[in-house]
Amino acid sequence: MTDLGRLPDLALRSYGGSVVAASDESFAEKEALIRPGPAEFRPHTFGAKGQVYDGWETRRRREPGHDWAVVRLGLPGVIKAIVIDTAWFKGNYPPFALVEACAADGYPAPDELTGWAPIVPRVPLAGDTVHEFEVTDPRRFTHVRLNIFPDGGVARLRVHGEVVPDPLLLSGLTVDLAALENGAVVVACSDEFYSSPNNILAPGLARNQAEGWETARRRDGGNDWLIVALAGAGTVAVAELDTANLLFNAPDAAVLTGIDARTAALDDEDAWITLLPKTRLQPDTRHRFRLDSGPEGDRPLTHARLDIFPDGGLARLRLLGSLLDDPASRPTRP
């Protein structure tokens, strides 16, 4: 996986993405495009429409034109990379593809979307191959359209990028400053052996261990940790540390600290303040803690660090609080 591929998948179904329209899905449903995980395949599994594929597959075109699918991003933002995966499609993949994007306010119907702009030009594709394309357009988008020429099958579409939330939804409210959907992201991590640390910032509840963050077993006497860039500068009142599904690999304890990176460097150990002292955790439990409301607790933060002892996993991290009223503290749109 490239560095761009480590950015959140803005279109992922478990992040709220949806395939809202497609020109055709005769052989395999459009919804498969944004499923979590790699595409699966079992040979010689035939249904009424032919071999069963874990992907989107259109009929053989006998007329001019091409096929397409429109995806509403679960996490609108700036797109940095597009991945078109034709896994298992060997004799029925599209030879070319083009990707467009647009931005829309509210919740328009698919046929009301306008202003489509190409973000990946028409490019050749190969069968059973992961294709990654860098995107340089700095604008915020809410929808993408995958065009395939003329027809065929695509297993997965990934839209990696940086989340840019609507600031109107964050102003003056208690929000989760550590939520991917609000613009937070993990910027450093000691270990991601089993799963991505950004998983703990995902929407909703983790359904299994794979949907959280889990590290390898430590044998060196140290501990694992991660650093989250918050949705913006703000104050945090409540922390939620959820070890759901982690029955025998939850951390024994955790520490939560914070820093205002506008006035101190992240590597300045003395600038980090304690939000939650070392606290014992239980397996498969949703822990909620009221944080210190004293002078340090009211101090604005831009980053939070979670240390777990000695290793293990966490399903979700929530940091509930308020963004500063200062517009300069908010995530900015490019």
Tab-separated table of C-alpha atoms in Angstrom:
chain	number	residue	atom	x	y	z
A	1	MET	CA	0.000	0.000	0.000
A	2	THR	CA	1.345	3.443	-0.922
A	3	ASP	CA	1.278	6.421	1.446
A	4	LEU	CA	-1.768	7.754	-0.422
A	5	GLY	CA	-3.457	4.398	0.004
A	6	ARG	CA	-3.126	4.732	3.790
A	7	LEU	CA	-5.454	7.735	3.774
A	8	PRO	CA	-9.080	7.009	4.694
A	9	ASP	CA	-11.287	5.547	1.968
A	10	LEU	CA	-13.888	8.296	1.644
A	11	ALA	CA	-16.282	6.018	-0.264
A	12	LEU	CA	-16.205	2.975	2.014
A	13	ARG	CA	-19.623	1.522	2.795
A	14	SER	CA	-18.856	1.272	6.516
A	15	TYR	CA	-18.025	5.007	6.458
A	16	GLY	CA	-21.456	5.827	5.034
A	17	GLY	CA	-20.658	5.633	1.314
A	18	SER	CA	-23.330	4.512	-1.148
A	19	VAL	CA	-23.467	3.566	-4.823
A	20	VAL	CA	-26.515	5.649	-5.668
A	21	ALA	CA	-26.884	4.878	-9.380
A	22	ALA	CA	-25.439	2.789	-12.197
A	23	SER	CA	-26.122	2.399	-15.885
A	24	ASP	CA	-26.379	-1.381	-15.568
A	25	GLU	CA	-25.747	-4.169	-13.062
A	26	SER	CA	-27.000	-7.183	-14.963
A	27	PHE	CA	-24.357	-9.645	-13.743
A	28	ALA	CA	-23.238	-8.300	-10.348
A	29	GLU	CA	-24.589	-5.555	-8.090
A	30	LYS	CA	-23.147	-2.061	-7.990
A	31	GLU	CA	-23.054	-2.030	-4.158
A	32	ALA	CA	-20.076	-4.401	-4.165
A	33	LEU	CA	-17.805	-1.621	-5.432
A	34	ILE	CA	-17.414	-0.073	-1.987
A	35	ARG	CA	-17.573	-3.116	0.292
A	36	PRO	CA	-14.887	-3.337	2.978
A	37	GLY	CA	-12.083	-5.800	2.391
A	38	PRO	CA	-10.701	-7.396	-0.767
A	39	ALA	CA	-12.948	-9.071	-3.299
A	40	GLU	CA	-13.516	-12.796	-2.814
A	41	PHE	CA	-13.964	-15.450	-5.488
A	42	ARG	CA	-15.081	-19.060	-5.619
A	43	PRO	CA	-14.713	-20.731	-9.016
A	44	HIS	CA	-17.546	-22.708	-10.552
A	45	THR	CA	-20.226	-20.963	-8.498
A	46	PHE	CA	-22.851	-20.269	-11.117
A	47	GLY	CA	-26.201	-18.598	-10.635
A	48	ALA	CA	-28.966	-17.828	-13.079
A	49	LYS	CA	-26.874	-15.013	-14.551
A	50	GLY	CA	-23.557	-16.868	-14.743
A	51	GLN	CA	-20.425	-17.018	-12.573
A	52	VAL	CA	-20.949	-15.195	-9.267
A	53	TYR	CA	-18.527	-12.263	-8.831
A	54	ASP	CA	-17.829	-10.125	-5.761
A	55	GLY	CA	-17.867	-6.878	-7.698
A	56	TRP	CA	-19.888	-4.778	-10.144
A	57	GLU	CA	-20.375	-6.302	-13.587
A	58	THR	CA	-22.440	-5.024	-16.491
A	59	ARG	CA	-23.851	-6.842	-19.504
A	60	ARG	CA	-22.048	-7.039	-22.858
A	61	ARG	CA	-22.899	-3.865	-24.709
A	62	ARG	CA	-24.352	-4.238	-28.207
A	63	GLU	CA	-25.006	-0.540	-28.695
A	64	PRO	CA	-22.875	2.634	-28.550
A	65	GLY	CA	-22.018	4.158	-25.199
A	66	HIS	CA	-20.374	3.036	-21.963
A	67	ASP	CA	-21.289	2.028	-18.424
A	68	TRP	CA	-20.961	4.083	-15.249
A	69	ALA	CA	-21.638	4.069	-11.519
A	70	VAL	CA	-22.134	7.050	-9.182
A	71	VAL	CA	-20.869	6.895	-5.590
A	72	ARG	CA	-21.880	9.302	-2.835
A	73	LEU	CA	-18.906	9.669	-0.514
A	74	GLY	CA	-19.613	8.817	3.094
A	75	LEU	CA	-16.834	11.241	4.049
A	76	PRO	CA	-16.671	14.227	1.667
A	77	GLY	CA	-13.217	15.682	1.204
A	78	VAL	CA	-10.179	16.226	-0.978
A	79	ILE	CA	-9.409	13.132	-3.052
A	80	LYS	CA	-5.753	12.142	-3.210
A	81	ALA	CA	-5.876	8.733	-4.907
A	82	ILE	CA	-8.304	6.509	-6.786
A	83	VAL	CA	-7.937	2.731	-6.773
A	84	ILE	CA	-9.709	0.657	-9.436
A	85	ASP	CA	-9.385	-3.033	-8.618
A	86	THR	CA	-10.351	-5.572	-11.296
A	87	ALA	CA	-9.616	-8.567	-9.037
A	88	TRP	CA	-10.871	-11.878	-10.510
A	89	PHE	CA	-12.184	-10.173	-13.647
A	90	LYS	CA	-9.877	-11.722	-16.245
A	91	GLY	CA	-11.904	-12.106	-19.435
A	92	ASN	CA	-14.590	-9.586	-18.611
A	93	TYR	CA	-12.803	-6.484	-17.323
A	94	PRO	CA	-13.214	-3.046	-18.950
A	95	PRO	CA	-10.203	-2.042	-21.063
A	96	PHE	CA	-10.502	1.645	-20.107
A	97	ALA	CA	-11.853	3.791	-17.283
A	98	LEU	CA	-12.337	7.478	-16.461
A	99	VAL	CA	-13.238	8.926	-13.047
A	100	GLU	CA	-15.114	12.174	-12.452
A	101	ALA	CA	-16.108	14.000	-9.277
A	102	CYS	CA	-18.489	16.751	-8.242
A	103	ALA	CA	-19.559	18.668	-5.134
A	104	ALA	CA	-23.171	19.101	-4.086
A	105	ASP	CA	-24.872	20.666	-1.089
A	106	GLY	CA	-27.607	18.810	0.733
A	107	TYR	CA	-28.860	15.446	-0.486
A	108	PRO	CA	-29.600	15.644	-4.217
A	109	ALA	CA	-30.910	12.749	-6.289
A	110	PRO	CA	-28.356	11.198	-8.684
A	111	ASP	CA	-29.897	12.850	-11.764
A	112	GLU	CA	-29.640	16.270	-10.078
A	113	LEU	CA	-25.844	16.143	-9.794
A	114	THR	CA	-23.989	18.637	-11.980
A	115	GLY	CA	-20.517	20.088	-12.373
A	116	TRP	CA	-18.709	16.802	-13.018
A	117	ALA	CA	-14.952	17.245	-13.451
A	118	PRO	CA	-12.444	14.557	-14.499
A	119	ILE	CA	-10.011	13.633	-11.724
A	120	VAL	CA	-8.548	10.556	-13.438
A	121	PRO	CA	-8.361	10.840	-17.246
A	122	ARG	CA	-9.281	7.950	-19.504
A	123	VAL	CA	-6.713	5.289	-18.620
A	124	PRO	CA	-6.124	1.674	-19.713
A	125	LEU	CA	-6.961	-1.149	-17.316
A	126	ALA	CA	-5.720	-4.722	-17.020
A	127	GLY	CA	-7.591	-7.721	-15.734
A	128	ASP	CA	-7.209	-9.014	-12.171
A	129	THR	CA	-5.100	-5.969	-11.231
A	130	VAL	CA	-5.077	-3.203	-8.623
A	131	HIS	CA	-4.664	0.174	-10.367
A	132	GLU	CA	-3.809	3.242	-8.267
A	133	PHE	CA	-3.998	6.755	-9.696
A	134	GLU	CA	-2.878	9.928	-7.934
A	135	VAL	CA	-5.344	12.824	-7.927
A	136	THR	CA	-4.104	16.420	-7.828
A	137	ASP	CA	-7.373	18.381	-7.876
A	138	PRO	CA	-7.440	20.343	-4.561
A	139	ARG	CA	-11.211	20.816	-4.413
A	140	ARG	CA	-13.615	19.207	-1.951
A	141	PHE	CA	-15.920	16.629	-3.525
A	142	THR	CA	-19.023	14.786	-2.349
A	143	HIS	CA	-19.580	12.326	-5.250
A	144	VAL	CA	-17.503	10.377	-7.771
A	145	ARG	CA	-18.526	8.713	-11.019
A	146	LEU	CA	-16.665	5.674	-12.343
A	147	ASN	CA	-16.965	5.379	-16.121
A	148	ILE	CA	-15.903	2.110	-17.778
A	149	PHE	CA	-15.457	1.644	-21.530
A	150	PRO	CA	-17.408	0.002	-22.912
A	151	ASP	CA	-18.575	-2.510	-20.275
A	152	GLY	CA	-17.308	-5.227	-17.935
A	153	GLY	CA	-16.548	-5.797	-14.291
A	154	VAL	CA	-14.755	-3.924	-11.479
A	155	ALA	CA	-14.329	-5.523	-8.060
A	156	ARG	CA	-13.605	-2.505	-5.871
A	157	LEU	CA	-13.393	1.287	-6.132
A	158	ARG	CA	-11.370	3.036	-3.425
A	159	VAL	CA	-11.359	6.828	-2.986
A	160	HIS	CA	-8.526	7.762	-0.630
A	161	GLY	CA	-8.288	11.311	0.632
A	162	GLU	CA	-8.485	13.882	3.385
A	163	VAL	CA	-11.843	14.457	5.059
A	164	VAL	CA	-13.185	18.021	4.862
A	165	PRO	CA	-16.416	18.283	6.882
A	166	ASP	CA	-19.059	20.938	6.501
A	167	PRO	CA	-18.142	23.512	9.190
A	168	LEU	CA	-21.808	24.431	9.617
A	169	LEU	CA	-22.342	21.008	11.192
A	170	LEU	CA	-19.616	21.564	13.783
A	171	SER	CA	-20.169	25.141	14.961
A	172	GLY	CA	-21.433	25.665	18.501
A	173	LEU	CA	-22.137	21.990	19.166
A	174	THR	CA	-20.667	19.191	21.224
A	175	VAL	CA	-18.961	17.022	18.628
A	176	ASP	CA	-16.521	14.139	18.420
A	177	LEU	CA	-13.198	15.869	17.788
A	178	ALA	CA	-11.600	12.500	17.017
A	179	ALA	CA	-14.086	11.410	14.319
A	180	LEU	CA	-12.924	10.748	10.783
A	181	GLU	CA	-16.156	12.253	9.500
A	182	ASN	CA	-15.316	15.521	11.284
A	183	GLY	CA	-11.816	15.697	9.803
A	184	ALA	CA	-9.681	13.938	12.422
A	185	VAL	CA	-6.960	11.519	11.308
A	186	VAL	CA	-4.197	9.421	12.858
A	187	VAL	CA	-0.851	11.066	12.034
A	188	ALA	CA	1.528	8.707	13.862
A	189	CYS	CA	1.355	5.195	15.260
A	190	SER	CA	3.756	2.757	16.905
A	191	ASP	CA	2.328	-0.357	15.254
A	192	GLU	CA	-0.449	-1.349	12.826
A	193	PHE	CA	0.372	-5.011	12.351
A	194	TYR	CA	-3.186	-6.334	12.246
A	195	SER	CA	-5.271	-3.326	11.224
A	196	SER	CA	-5.181	0.381	10.461
A	197	PRO	CA	-5.191	2.796	13.413
A	198	ASN	CA	-7.647	5.044	11.553
A	199	ASN	CA	-10.243	2.333	12.171
A	200	ILE	CA	-10.746	3.579	15.723
A	201	LEU	CA	-11.948	6.942	14.365
A	202	ALA	CA	-14.527	5.367	12.031
A	203	PRO	CA	-18.268	5.983	12.279
A	204	GLY	CA	-20.515	3.562	14.104
A	205	LEU	CA	-19.641	0.552	16.219
A	206	ALA	CA	-17.007	-2.010	15.268
A	207	ARG	CA	-18.649	-5.299	14.268
A	208	ASN	CA	-15.518	-7.395	14.787
A	209	GLN	CA	-11.820	-7.138	15.664
A	210	ALA	CA	-10.844	-6.295	12.094
A	211	GLU	CA	-12.817	-3.045	12.287
A	212	GLY	CA	-10.693	-1.713	15.144
A	213	TRP	CA	-6.949	-1.118	15.677
A	214	GLU	CA	-4.837	-4.035	16.856
A	215	THR	CA	-1.065	-4.243	17.319
A	216	ALA	CA	1.364	-7.156	17.364
A	217	ARG	CA	2.372	-8.712	20.695
A	218	ARG	CA	5.156	-6.684	22.321
A	219	ARG	CA	8.237	-8.470	23.652
A	220	ASP	CA	10.458	-5.447	24.360
A	221	GLY	CA	8.958	-3.986	27.521
A	222	GLY	CA	7.550	-0.898	25.775
A	223	ASN	CA	4.004	0.106	24.918
A	224	ASP	CA	2.003	1.006	21.829
A	225	TRP	CA	0.538	4.411	21.012
A	226	LEU	CA	-0.996	6.624	18.359
A	227	ILE	CA	-1.433	10.365	17.783
A	228	VAL	CA	-4.647	11.861	16.406
A	229	ALA	CA	-4.871	15.252	14.696
A	230	LEU	CA	-8.238	16.481	15.935
A	231	ALA	CA	-10.979	17.974	13.769
A	232	GLY	CA	-9.704	21.382	14.873
A	233	ALA	CA	-8.481	23.204	17.942
A	234	GLY	CA	-10.947	22.666	20.754
A	235	THR	CA	-11.579	21.484	24.282
A	236	VAL	CA	-12.342	17.866	25.159
A	237	ALA	CA	-14.742	16.994	27.991
A	238	VAL	CA	-15.433	13.260	27.628
A	239	ALA	CA	-13.294	10.393	26.317
A	240	GLU	CA	-14.676	7.062	25.188
A	241	LEU	CA	-12.352	4.064	24.867
A	242	ASP	CA	-14.180	1.082	23.431
A	243	THR	CA	-12.602	-2.390	23.517
A	244	ALA	CA	-15.629	-4.076	21.899
A	245	ASN	CA	-14.881	-7.517	20.370
A	246	LEU	CA	-11.414	-7.596	21.959
A	247	LEU	CA	-11.871	-10.444	24.403
A	248	PHE	CA	-8.312	-11.690	24.970
A	249	ASN	CA	-6.254	-8.930	23.343
A	250	ALA	CA	-7.517	-5.722	24.938
A	251	PRO	CA	-4.904	-3.436	26.535
A	252	ASP	CA	-4.421	-3.693	30.276
A	253	ALA	CA	-4.468	0.094	30.673
A	254	ALA	CA	-4.445	3.380	28.752
A	255	VAL	CA	-3.249	6.973	29.100
A	256	LEU	CA	-4.638	9.931	27.167
A	257	THR	CA	-2.681	13.164	26.687
A	258	GLY	CA	-3.147	16.267	24.553
A	259	ILE	CA	-1.217	19.157	23.039
A	260	ASP	CA	-1.828	22.433	21.217
A	261	ALA	CA	0.448	22.119	18.198
A	262	ARG	CA	-0.103	25.766	17.326
A	263	THR	CA	2.167	26.721	20.229
A	264	ALA	CA	4.345	23.612	20.728
A	265	ALA	CA	5.961	20.903	18.636
A	266	LEU	CA	4.609	17.360	18.795
A	267	ASP	CA	8.032	16.073	19.833
A	268	ASP	CA	8.146	18.421	22.848
A	269	GLU	CA	7.361	15.896	25.590
A	270	ASP	CA	6.958	18.604	28.230
A	271	ALA	CA	4.166	20.297	26.260
A	272	TRP	CA	1.792	17.326	26.439
A	273	ILE	CA	-0.804	17.536	29.230
A	274	THR	CA	-2.522	14.596	30.877
A	275	LEU	CA	-6.210	14.245	30.094
A	276	LEU	CA	-6.691	10.746	31.482
A	277	PRO	CA	-4.046	9.233	33.782
A	278	LYS	CA	-3.096	5.585	33.462
A	279	THR	CA	-6.398	3.779	33.839
A	280	ARG	CA	-7.219	0.081	33.799
A	281	LEU	CA	-9.333	-1.185	30.892
A	282	GLN	CA	-11.613	-4.202	30.625
A	283	PRO	CA	-12.047	-6.446	27.581
A	284	ASP	CA	-15.076	-6.002	25.312
A	285	THR	CA	-16.215	-2.885	27.188
A	286	ARG	CA	-17.253	0.645	26.276
A	287	HIS	CA	-15.421	2.871	28.785
A	288	ARG	CA	-16.478	6.510	29.201
A	289	PHE	CA	-14.475	9.013	31.259
A	290	ARG	CA	-15.155	12.593	32.226
A	291	LEU	CA	-11.861	14.418	31.719
A	292	ASP	CA	-10.235	16.918	34.038
A	293	SER	CA	-12.298	20.141	34.063
A	294	GLY	CA	-9.568	22.189	35.699
A	295	PRO	CA	-7.345	24.771	33.992
A	296	GLU	CA	-5.508	22.175	31.926
A	297	GLY	CA	-8.730	20.433	30.962
A	298	ASP	CA	-10.037	23.696	29.481
A	299	ARG	CA	-6.874	24.245	27.486
A	300	PRO	CA	-7.419	24.067	23.711
A	301	LEU	CA	-5.917	21.030	22.011
A	302	THR	CA	-5.135	20.200	18.397
A	303	HIS	CA	-3.797	16.654	18.898
A	304	ALA	CA	-4.397	13.782	21.290
A	305	ARG	CA	-2.119	10.851	22.070
A	306	LEU	CA	-3.410	7.478	23.228
A	307	ASP	CA	-0.937	5.146	24.927
A	308	ILE	CA	-2.014	1.549	25.537
A	309	PHE	CA	-0.154	-0.802	27.884
A	310	PRO	CA	1.518	-2.891	26.811
A	311	ASP	CA	-0.164	-3.710	23.486
A	312	GLY	CA	-3.443	-5.002	22.099
A	313	GLY	CA	-6.348	-3.339	20.399
A	314	LEU	CA	-9.069	-0.732	20.603
A	315	ALA	CA	-12.321	-0.681	18.663
A	316	ARG	CA	-13.121	3.037	18.874
A	317	LEU	CA	-11.799	6.266	20.369
A	318	ARG	CA	-14.225	9.152	20.880
A	319	LEU	CA	-13.253	12.591	22.208
A	320	LEU	CA	-16.354	14.682	22.809
A	321	GLY	CA	-15.974	18.417	23.128
A	322	SER	CA	-16.272	21.748	21.353
A	323	LEU	CA	-14.328	23.491	18.623
A	324	LEU	CA	-13.086	27.000	19.300
A	325	ASP	CA	-15.206	29.834	17.981
A	326	ASP	CA	-12.107	31.194	16.249
A	327	PRO	CA	-12.548	30.329	12.534
A	328	ALA	CA	-8.777	29.869	12.250
A	329	SER	CA	-9.084	26.802	14.465
A	330	ARG	CA	-11.456	25.008	12.087
A	331	PRO	CA	-10.579	22.669	9.261
A	332	THR	CA	-10.287	24.794	6.134
A	333	ARG	CA	-11.548	23.922	2.704
A	334	PRO	CA	-8.900	24.070	-0.051
